[in-house]
mmCIF file of C-alpha atoms and ligand atoms in Angstrom:
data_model
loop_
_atom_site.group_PDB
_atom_site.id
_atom_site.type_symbol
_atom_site.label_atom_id
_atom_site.label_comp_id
_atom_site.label_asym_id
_atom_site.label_seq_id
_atom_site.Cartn_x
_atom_site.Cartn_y
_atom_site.Cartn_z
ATOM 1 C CA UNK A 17 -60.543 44.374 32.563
ATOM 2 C CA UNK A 18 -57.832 46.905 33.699
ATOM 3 C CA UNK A 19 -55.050 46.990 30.768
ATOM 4 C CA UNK A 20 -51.280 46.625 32.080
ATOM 5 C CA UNK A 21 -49.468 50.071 32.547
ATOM 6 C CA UNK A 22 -45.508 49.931 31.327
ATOM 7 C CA UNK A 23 -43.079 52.902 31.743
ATOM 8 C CA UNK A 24 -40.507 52.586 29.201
ATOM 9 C CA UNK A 25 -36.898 54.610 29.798
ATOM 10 C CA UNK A 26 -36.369 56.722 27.052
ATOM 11 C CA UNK A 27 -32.434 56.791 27.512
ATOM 12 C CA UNK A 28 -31.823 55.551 24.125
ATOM 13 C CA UNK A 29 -33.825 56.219 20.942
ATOM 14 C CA UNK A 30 -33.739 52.649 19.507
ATOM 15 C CA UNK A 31 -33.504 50.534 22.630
ATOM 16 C CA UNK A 32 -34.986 50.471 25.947
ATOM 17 C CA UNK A 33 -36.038 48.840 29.154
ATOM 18 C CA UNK A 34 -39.526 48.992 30.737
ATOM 19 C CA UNK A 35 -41.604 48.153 33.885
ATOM 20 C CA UNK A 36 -44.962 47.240 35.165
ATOM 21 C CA UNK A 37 -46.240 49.957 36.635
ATOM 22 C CA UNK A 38 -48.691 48.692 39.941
ATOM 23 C CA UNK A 39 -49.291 51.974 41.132
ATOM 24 C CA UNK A 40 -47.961 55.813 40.923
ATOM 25 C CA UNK A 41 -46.721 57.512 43.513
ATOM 26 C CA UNK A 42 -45.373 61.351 42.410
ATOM 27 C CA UNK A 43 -45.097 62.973 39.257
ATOM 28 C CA UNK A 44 -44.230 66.680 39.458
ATOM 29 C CA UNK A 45 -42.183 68.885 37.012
ATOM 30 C CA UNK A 46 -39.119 70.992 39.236
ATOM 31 C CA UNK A 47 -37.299 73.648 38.282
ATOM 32 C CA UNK A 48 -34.641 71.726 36.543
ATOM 33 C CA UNK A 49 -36.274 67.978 35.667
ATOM 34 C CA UNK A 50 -39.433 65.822 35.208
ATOM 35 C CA UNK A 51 -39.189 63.962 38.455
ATOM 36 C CA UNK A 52 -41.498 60.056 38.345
ATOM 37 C CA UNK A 53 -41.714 57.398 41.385
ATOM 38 C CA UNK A 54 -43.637 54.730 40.687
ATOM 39 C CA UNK A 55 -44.388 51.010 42.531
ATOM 40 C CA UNK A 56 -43.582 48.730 39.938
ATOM 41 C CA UNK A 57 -44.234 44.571 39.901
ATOM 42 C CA UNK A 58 -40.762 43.506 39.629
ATOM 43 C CA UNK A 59 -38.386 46.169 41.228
ATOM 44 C CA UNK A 60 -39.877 47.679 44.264
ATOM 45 C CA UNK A 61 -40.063 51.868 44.048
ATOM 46 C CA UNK A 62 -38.417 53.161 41.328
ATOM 47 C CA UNK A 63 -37.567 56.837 40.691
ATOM 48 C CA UNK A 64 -36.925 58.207 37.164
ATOM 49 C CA UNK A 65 -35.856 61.687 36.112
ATOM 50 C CA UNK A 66 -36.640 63.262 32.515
ATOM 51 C CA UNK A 67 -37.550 59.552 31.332
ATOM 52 C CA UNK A 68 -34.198 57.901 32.699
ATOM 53 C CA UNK A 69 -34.002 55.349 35.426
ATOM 54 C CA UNK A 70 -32.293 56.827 38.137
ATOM 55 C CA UNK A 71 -32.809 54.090 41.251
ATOM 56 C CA UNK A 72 -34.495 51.192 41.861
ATOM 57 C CA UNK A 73 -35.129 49.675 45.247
ATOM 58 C CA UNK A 74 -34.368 45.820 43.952
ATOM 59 C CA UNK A 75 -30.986 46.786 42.838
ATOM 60 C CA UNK A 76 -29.655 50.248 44.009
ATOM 61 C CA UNK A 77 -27.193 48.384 46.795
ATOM 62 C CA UNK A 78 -24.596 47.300 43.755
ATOM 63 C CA UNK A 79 -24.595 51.200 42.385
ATOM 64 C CA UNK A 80 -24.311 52.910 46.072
ATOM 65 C CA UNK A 81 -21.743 49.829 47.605
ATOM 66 C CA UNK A 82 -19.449 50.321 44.643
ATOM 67 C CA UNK A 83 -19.574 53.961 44.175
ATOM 68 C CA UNK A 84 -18.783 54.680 47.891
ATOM 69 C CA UNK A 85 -17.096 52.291 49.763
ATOM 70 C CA UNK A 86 -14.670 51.506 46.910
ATOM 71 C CA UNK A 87 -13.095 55.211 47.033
ATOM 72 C CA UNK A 88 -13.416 55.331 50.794
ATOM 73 C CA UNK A 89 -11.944 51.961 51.977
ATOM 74 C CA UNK A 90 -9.285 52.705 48.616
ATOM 75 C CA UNK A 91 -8.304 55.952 50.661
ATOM 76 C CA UNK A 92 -8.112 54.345 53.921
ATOM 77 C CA UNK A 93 -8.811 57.510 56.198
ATOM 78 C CA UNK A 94 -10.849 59.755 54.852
ATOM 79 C CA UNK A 95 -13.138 61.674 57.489
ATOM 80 C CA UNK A 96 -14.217 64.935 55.007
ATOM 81 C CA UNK A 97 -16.268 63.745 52.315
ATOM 82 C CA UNK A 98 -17.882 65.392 49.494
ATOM 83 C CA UNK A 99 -21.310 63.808 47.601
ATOM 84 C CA UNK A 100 -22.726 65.784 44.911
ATOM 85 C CA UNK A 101 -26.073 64.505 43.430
ATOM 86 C CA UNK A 102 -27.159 61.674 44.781
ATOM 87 C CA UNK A 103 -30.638 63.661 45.616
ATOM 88 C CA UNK A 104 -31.991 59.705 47.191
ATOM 89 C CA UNK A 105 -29.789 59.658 49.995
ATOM 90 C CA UNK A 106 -28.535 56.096 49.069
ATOM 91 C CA UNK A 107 -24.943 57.614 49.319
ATOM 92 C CA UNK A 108 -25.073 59.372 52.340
ATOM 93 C CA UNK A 109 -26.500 56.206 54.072
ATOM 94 C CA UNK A 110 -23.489 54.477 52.808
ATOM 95 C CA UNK A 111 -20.420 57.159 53.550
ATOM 96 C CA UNK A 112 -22.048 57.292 57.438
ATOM 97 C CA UNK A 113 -21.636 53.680 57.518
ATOM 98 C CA UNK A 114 -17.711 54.663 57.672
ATOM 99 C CA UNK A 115 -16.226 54.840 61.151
ATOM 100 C CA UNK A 116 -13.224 57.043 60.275
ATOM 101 C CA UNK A 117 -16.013 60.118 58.466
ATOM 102 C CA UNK A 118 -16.402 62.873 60.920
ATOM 103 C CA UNK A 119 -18.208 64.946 57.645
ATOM 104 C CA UNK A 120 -19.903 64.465 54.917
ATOM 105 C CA UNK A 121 -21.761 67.378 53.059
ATOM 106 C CA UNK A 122 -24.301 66.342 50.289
ATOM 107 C CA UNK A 123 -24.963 69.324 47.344
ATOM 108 C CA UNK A 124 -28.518 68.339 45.859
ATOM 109 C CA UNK A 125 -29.295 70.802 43.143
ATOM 110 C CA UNK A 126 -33.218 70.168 43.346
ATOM 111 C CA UNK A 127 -35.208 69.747 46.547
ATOM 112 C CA UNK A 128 -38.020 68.600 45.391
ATOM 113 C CA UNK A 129 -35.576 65.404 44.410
ATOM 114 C CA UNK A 130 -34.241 64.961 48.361
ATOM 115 C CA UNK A 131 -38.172 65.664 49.363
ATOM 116 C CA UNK A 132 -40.351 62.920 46.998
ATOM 117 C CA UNK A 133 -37.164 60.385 48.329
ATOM 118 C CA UNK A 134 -37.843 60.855 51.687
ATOM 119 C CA UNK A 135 -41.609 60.712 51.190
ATOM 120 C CA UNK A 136 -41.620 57.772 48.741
ATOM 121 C CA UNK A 137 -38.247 56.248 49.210
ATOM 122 C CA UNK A 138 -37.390 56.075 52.595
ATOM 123 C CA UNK A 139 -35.979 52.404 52.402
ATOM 124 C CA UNK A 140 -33.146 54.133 50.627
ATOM 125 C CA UNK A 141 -31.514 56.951 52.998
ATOM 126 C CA UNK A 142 -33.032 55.113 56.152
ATOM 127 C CA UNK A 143 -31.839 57.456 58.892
ATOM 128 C CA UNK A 144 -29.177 59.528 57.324
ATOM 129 C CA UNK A 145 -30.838 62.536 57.072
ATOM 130 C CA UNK A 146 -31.033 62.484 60.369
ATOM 131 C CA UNK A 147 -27.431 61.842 61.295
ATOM 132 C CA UNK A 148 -25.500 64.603 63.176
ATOM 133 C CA UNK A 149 -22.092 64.471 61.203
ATOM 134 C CA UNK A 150 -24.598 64.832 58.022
ATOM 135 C CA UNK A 151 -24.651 68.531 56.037
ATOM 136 C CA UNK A 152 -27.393 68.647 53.255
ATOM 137 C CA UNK A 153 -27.726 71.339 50.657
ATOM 138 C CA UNK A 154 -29.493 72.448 48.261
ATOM 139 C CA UNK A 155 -27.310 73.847 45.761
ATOM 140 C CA UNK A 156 -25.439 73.499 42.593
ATOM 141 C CA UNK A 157 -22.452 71.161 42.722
ATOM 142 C CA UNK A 158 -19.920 73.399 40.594
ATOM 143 C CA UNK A 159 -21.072 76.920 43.148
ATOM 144 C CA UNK A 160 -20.097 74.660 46.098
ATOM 145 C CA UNK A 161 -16.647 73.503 44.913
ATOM 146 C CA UNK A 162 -15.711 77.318 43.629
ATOM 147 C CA UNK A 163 -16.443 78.398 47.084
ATOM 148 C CA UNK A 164 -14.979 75.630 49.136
ATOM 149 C CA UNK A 165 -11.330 75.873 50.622
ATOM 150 C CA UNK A 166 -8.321 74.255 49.371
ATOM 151 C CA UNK A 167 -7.355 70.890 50.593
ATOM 152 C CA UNK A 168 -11.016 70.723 52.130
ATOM 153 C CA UNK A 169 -12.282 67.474 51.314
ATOM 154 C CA UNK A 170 -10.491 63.898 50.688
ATOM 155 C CA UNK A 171 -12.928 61.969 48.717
ATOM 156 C CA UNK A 172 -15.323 63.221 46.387
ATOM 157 C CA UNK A 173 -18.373 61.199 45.133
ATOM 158 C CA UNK A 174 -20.110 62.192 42.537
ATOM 159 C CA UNK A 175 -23.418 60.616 41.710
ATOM 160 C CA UNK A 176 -25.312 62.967 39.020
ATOM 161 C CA UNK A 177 -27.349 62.395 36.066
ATOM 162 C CA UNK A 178 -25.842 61.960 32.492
ATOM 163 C CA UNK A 179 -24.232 65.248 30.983
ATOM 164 C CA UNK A 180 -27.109 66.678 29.658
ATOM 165 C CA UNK A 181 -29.330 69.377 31.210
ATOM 166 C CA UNK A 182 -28.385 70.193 35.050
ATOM 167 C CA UNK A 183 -25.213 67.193 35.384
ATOM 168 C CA UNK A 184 -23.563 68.449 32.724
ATOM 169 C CA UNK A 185 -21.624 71.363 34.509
ATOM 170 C CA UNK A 186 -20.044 68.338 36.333
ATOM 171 C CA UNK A 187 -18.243 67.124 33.518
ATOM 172 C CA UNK A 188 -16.539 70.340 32.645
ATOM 173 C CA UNK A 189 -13.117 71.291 32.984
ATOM 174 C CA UNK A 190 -13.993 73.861 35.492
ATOM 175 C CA UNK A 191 -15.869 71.798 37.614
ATOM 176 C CA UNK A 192 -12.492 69.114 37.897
ATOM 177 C CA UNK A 193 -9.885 71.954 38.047
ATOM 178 C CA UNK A 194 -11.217 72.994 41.492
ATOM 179 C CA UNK A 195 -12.191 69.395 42.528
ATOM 180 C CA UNK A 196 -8.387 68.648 42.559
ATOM 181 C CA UNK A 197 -8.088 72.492 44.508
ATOM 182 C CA UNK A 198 -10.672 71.236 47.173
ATOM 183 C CA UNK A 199 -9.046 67.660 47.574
ATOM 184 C CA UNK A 200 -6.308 66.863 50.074
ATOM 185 C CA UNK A 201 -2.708 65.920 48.769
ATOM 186 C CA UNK A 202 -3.985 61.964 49.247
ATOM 187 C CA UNK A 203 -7.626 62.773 47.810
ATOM 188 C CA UNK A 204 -9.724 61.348 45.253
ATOM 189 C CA UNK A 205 -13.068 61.924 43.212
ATOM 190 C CA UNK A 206 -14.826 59.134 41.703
ATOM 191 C CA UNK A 207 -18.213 59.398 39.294
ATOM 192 C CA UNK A 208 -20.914 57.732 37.362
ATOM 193 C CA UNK A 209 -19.505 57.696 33.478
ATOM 194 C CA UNK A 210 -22.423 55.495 31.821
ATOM 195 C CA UNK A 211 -22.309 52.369 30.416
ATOM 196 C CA UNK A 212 -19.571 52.157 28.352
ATOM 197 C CA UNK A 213 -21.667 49.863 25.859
ATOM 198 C CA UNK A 214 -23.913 52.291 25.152
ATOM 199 C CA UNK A 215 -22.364 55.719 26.256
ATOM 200 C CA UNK A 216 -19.071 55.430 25.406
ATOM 201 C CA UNK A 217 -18.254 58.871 24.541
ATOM 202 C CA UNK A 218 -19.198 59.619 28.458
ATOM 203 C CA UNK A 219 -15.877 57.839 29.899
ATOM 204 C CA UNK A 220 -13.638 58.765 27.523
ATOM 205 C CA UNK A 221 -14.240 62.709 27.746
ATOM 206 C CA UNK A 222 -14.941 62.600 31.373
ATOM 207 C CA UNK A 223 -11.236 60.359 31.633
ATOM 208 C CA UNK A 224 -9.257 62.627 28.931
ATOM 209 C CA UNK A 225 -10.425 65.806 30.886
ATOM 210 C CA UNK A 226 -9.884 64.862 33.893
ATOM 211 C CA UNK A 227 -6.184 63.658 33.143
ATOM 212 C CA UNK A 228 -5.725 67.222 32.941
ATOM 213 C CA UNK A 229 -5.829 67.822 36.796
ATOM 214 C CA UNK A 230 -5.289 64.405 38.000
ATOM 215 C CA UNK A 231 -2.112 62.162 37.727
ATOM 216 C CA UNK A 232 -3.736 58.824 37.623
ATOM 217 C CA UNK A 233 -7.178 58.189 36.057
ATOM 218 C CA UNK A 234 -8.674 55.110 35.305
ATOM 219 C CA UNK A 235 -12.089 53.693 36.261
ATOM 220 C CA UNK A 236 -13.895 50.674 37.801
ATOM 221 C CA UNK A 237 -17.472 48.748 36.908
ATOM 222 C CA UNK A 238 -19.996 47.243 38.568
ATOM 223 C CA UNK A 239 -23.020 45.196 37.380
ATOM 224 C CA UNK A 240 -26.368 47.496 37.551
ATOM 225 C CA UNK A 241 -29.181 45.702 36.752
ATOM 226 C CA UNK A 242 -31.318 48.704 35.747
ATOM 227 C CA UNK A 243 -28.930 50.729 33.908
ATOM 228 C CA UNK A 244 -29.532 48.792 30.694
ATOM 229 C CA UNK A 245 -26.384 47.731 28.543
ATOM 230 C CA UNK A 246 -23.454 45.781 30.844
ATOM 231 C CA UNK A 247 -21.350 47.099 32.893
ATOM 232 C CA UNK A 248 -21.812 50.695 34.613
ATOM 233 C CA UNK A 249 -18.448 52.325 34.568
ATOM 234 C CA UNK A 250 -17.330 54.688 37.567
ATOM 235 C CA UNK A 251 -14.258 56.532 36.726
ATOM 236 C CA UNK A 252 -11.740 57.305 39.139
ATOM 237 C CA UNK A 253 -9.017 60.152 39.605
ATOM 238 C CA UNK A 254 -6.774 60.377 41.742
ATOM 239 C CA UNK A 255 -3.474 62.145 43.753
ATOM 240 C CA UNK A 256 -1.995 59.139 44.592
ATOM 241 C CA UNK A 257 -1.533 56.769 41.821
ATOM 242 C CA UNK A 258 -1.092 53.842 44.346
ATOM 243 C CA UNK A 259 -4.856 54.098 45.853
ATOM 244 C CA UNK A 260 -6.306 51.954 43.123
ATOM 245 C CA UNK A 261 -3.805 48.724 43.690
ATOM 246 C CA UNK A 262 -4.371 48.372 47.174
ATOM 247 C CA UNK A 263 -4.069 44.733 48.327
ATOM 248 C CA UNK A 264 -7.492 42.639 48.619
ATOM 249 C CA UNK A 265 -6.217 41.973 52.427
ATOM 250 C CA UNK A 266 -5.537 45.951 53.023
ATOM 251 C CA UNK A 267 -9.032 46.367 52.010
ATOM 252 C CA UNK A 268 -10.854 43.505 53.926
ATOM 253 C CA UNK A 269 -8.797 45.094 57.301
ATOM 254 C CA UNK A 270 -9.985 48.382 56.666
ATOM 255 C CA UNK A 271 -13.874 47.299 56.140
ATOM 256 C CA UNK A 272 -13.499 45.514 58.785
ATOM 257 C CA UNK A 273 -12.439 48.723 60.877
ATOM 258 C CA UNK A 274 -14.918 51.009 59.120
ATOM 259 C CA UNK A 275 -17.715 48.613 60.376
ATOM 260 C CA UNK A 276 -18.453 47.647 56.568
ATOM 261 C CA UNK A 277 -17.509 43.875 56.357
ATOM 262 C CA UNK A 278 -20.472 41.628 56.263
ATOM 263 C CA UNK A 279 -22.942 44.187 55.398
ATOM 264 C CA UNK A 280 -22.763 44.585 51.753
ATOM 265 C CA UNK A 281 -25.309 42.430 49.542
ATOM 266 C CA UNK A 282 -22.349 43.243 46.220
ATOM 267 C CA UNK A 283 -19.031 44.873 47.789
ATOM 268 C CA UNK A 284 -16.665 42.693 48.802
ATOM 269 C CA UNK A 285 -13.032 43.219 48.911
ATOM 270 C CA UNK A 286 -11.991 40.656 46.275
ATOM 271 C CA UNK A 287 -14.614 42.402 43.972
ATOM 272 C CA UNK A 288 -13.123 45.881 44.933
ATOM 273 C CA UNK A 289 -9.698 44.430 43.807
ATOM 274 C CA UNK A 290 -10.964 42.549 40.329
ATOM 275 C CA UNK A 291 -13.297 45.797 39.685
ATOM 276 C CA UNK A 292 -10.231 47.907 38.588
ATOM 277 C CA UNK A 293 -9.957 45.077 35.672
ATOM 278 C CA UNK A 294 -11.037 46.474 33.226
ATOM 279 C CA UNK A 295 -12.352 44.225 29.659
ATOM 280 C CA UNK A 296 -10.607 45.630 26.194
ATOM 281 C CA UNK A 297 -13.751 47.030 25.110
ATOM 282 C CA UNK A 298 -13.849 49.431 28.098
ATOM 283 C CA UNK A 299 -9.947 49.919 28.546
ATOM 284 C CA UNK A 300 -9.693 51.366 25.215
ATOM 285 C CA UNK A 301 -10.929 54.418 26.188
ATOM 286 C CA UNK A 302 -8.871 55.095 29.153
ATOM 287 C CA UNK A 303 -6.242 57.989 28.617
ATOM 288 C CA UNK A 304 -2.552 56.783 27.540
ATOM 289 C CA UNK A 305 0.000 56.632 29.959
HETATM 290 N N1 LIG B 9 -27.427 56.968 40.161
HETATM 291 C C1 LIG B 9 -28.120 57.762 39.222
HETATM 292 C C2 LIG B 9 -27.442 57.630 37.870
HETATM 293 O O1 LIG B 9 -26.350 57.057 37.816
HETATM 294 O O2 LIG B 9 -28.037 57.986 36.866
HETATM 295 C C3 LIG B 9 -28.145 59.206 39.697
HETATM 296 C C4 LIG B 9 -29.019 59.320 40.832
HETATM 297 S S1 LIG B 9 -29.118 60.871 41.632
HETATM 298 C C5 LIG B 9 -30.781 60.921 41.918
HETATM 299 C C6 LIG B 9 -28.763 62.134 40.456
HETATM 300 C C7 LIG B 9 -28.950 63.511 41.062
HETATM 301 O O3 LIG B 9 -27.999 64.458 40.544
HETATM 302 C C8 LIG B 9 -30.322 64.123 40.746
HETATM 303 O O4 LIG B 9 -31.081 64.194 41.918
HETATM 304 C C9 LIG B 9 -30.003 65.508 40.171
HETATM 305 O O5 LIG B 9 -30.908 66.508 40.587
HETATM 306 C C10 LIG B 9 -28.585 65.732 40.708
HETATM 307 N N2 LIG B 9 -27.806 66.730 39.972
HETATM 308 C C11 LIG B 9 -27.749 66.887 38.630
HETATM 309 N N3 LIG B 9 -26.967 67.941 38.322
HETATM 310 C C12 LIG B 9 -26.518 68.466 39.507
HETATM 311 C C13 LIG B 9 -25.667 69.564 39.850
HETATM 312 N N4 LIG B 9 -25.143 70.346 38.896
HETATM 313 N N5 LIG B 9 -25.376 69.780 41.155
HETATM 314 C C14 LIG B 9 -25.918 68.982 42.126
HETATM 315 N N6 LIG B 9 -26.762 67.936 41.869
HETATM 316 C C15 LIG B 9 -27.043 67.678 40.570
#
């Protein structure tokens, strides 16, 4: 009698999620992280790094809908875009679906990340990779924005690990204060800042340092099945303080220009809109004013 195989995340020290593992598909150590994909029994492929759930196939569409075509329907125009992270290609897949995005240039700091997802993940990325107005590299996301020009870019999406080990340059004062340099006058950079039930601390340093180079901050949440603990939280700065109202019909005639409407299994624009509400518990940590 074979016995059951779990992976348990060890995000938290007292409280966790696991999965049945069916079968194991990569395990290596990189230069920077512990990189698992496994098959599991309940949500397709999944791919952890150092012992944190990164993506599932079941449930990745709410994370990747809300992180990308919130900021770029919000923006309205934007055809320079700017992913850093997001080493499964789940992003890219969803900025291409844009219309309007002549560029967009993904910084991956580890390879081995972008080359295990296109082995054992290729449900997520589909044909991205492939896709002509695509630029992948491998690189570190603070080197890219110190070397990019001014005004280059005007939406930034980042989609990194926690602030811990090789994310957490991407959380530093340096890395937003050329962020804003690199964005256009109308730009925007939005990011994955935890789940405020848990990681707390996450938004409200992430919001209170980025107030410091952006006039309006604030952030969003979706509902991630796999990243344990309520709502995800993905915080938002901005140029143009106006971006984050825009009307639920504004939105609805842009996706429907960009080619978006009707494709989303979680996006819509009604839960664009009502995303921006944000409960007390997660407000609170929002910087004043
Ligand atoms: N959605 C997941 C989450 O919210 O936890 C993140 C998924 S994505 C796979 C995270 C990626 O960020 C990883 O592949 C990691 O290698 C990359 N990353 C971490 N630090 C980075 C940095 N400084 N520059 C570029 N990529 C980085």
């Amino acid at each position: 009698m074979t016995t059951a195989c779990w992976i348990n995340e060890t995000l938290y020290p007292d409280w966790g999620q696991r999965f049945l593992l069916t079968r194991e598909l990569a395990r290596t150590k990189s230069e920077f992280q512990e990189i698992v994909i496994f098959e599991s029994a309940s949500h397709g492929r999944v791919m952890v790094l150092d012992g944190v759930i990164q993506i599932t196939e079941a449930d990745e569409f709410v994370y990747q809908e809300m992180l990308t075509h919130v900021p770029l329907l919000a923006h309205g125009s934007a055809e320079n875009v700017l992913i850093i992270g997001a080493g499964d290609g789940g992003v890219l897949r969803r900025v291409l679906q844009h219309a309007k995005v002549k560029r967009a240039v993904m910084v991956e700091i580890d390879g081995e990340v972008i080359r295990l997802a296109k082995e054992f993940l290729p449900a997520i990325a589909l044909d991205a990779w492939a896709d002509r107005r695509a630029e992948v590299i491998v690189g570190d996301g603070i080197d890219f924005v110190r070397r990019a020009p001014d005004g280059s870019f005007d939406v930034i999406i980042v989609d990194s690990t926690d602030p811990i080990g090789v994310g957490e340059t991407l959380f530093t004062d340096a890395f937003y204060r050329h962020c804003a340099r690199v964005l256009t006058h109308r730009g925007l950079i939005v990011n994955q800042c935890g789940v405020p039930f848990m990681q707390a601390d996450e938004l409200r340093e992430t919001s209170a340092r980025r107030r410091e180079f952006f006039p309006h901050v604030t952030a969003y949440v979706a509902a991630v099945p796999t990243y344990v603990g309520g709502f995800m939280t993905l915080g938002w700065a901005a140029k143009d303080p106006t971006l984050a109202a825009s009307h639920v019909e504004t939105i609805r005639h842009r996706a429907s220009e960009a080619g978006i409407l009707g494709t989303t299994q979680y996006w819509t624009p009604e839960i664009h809109v009502g995303a921006f509400n944000l409960p007390p518990y997660i407000a609170r940590h929002m910087p004043a004013g």
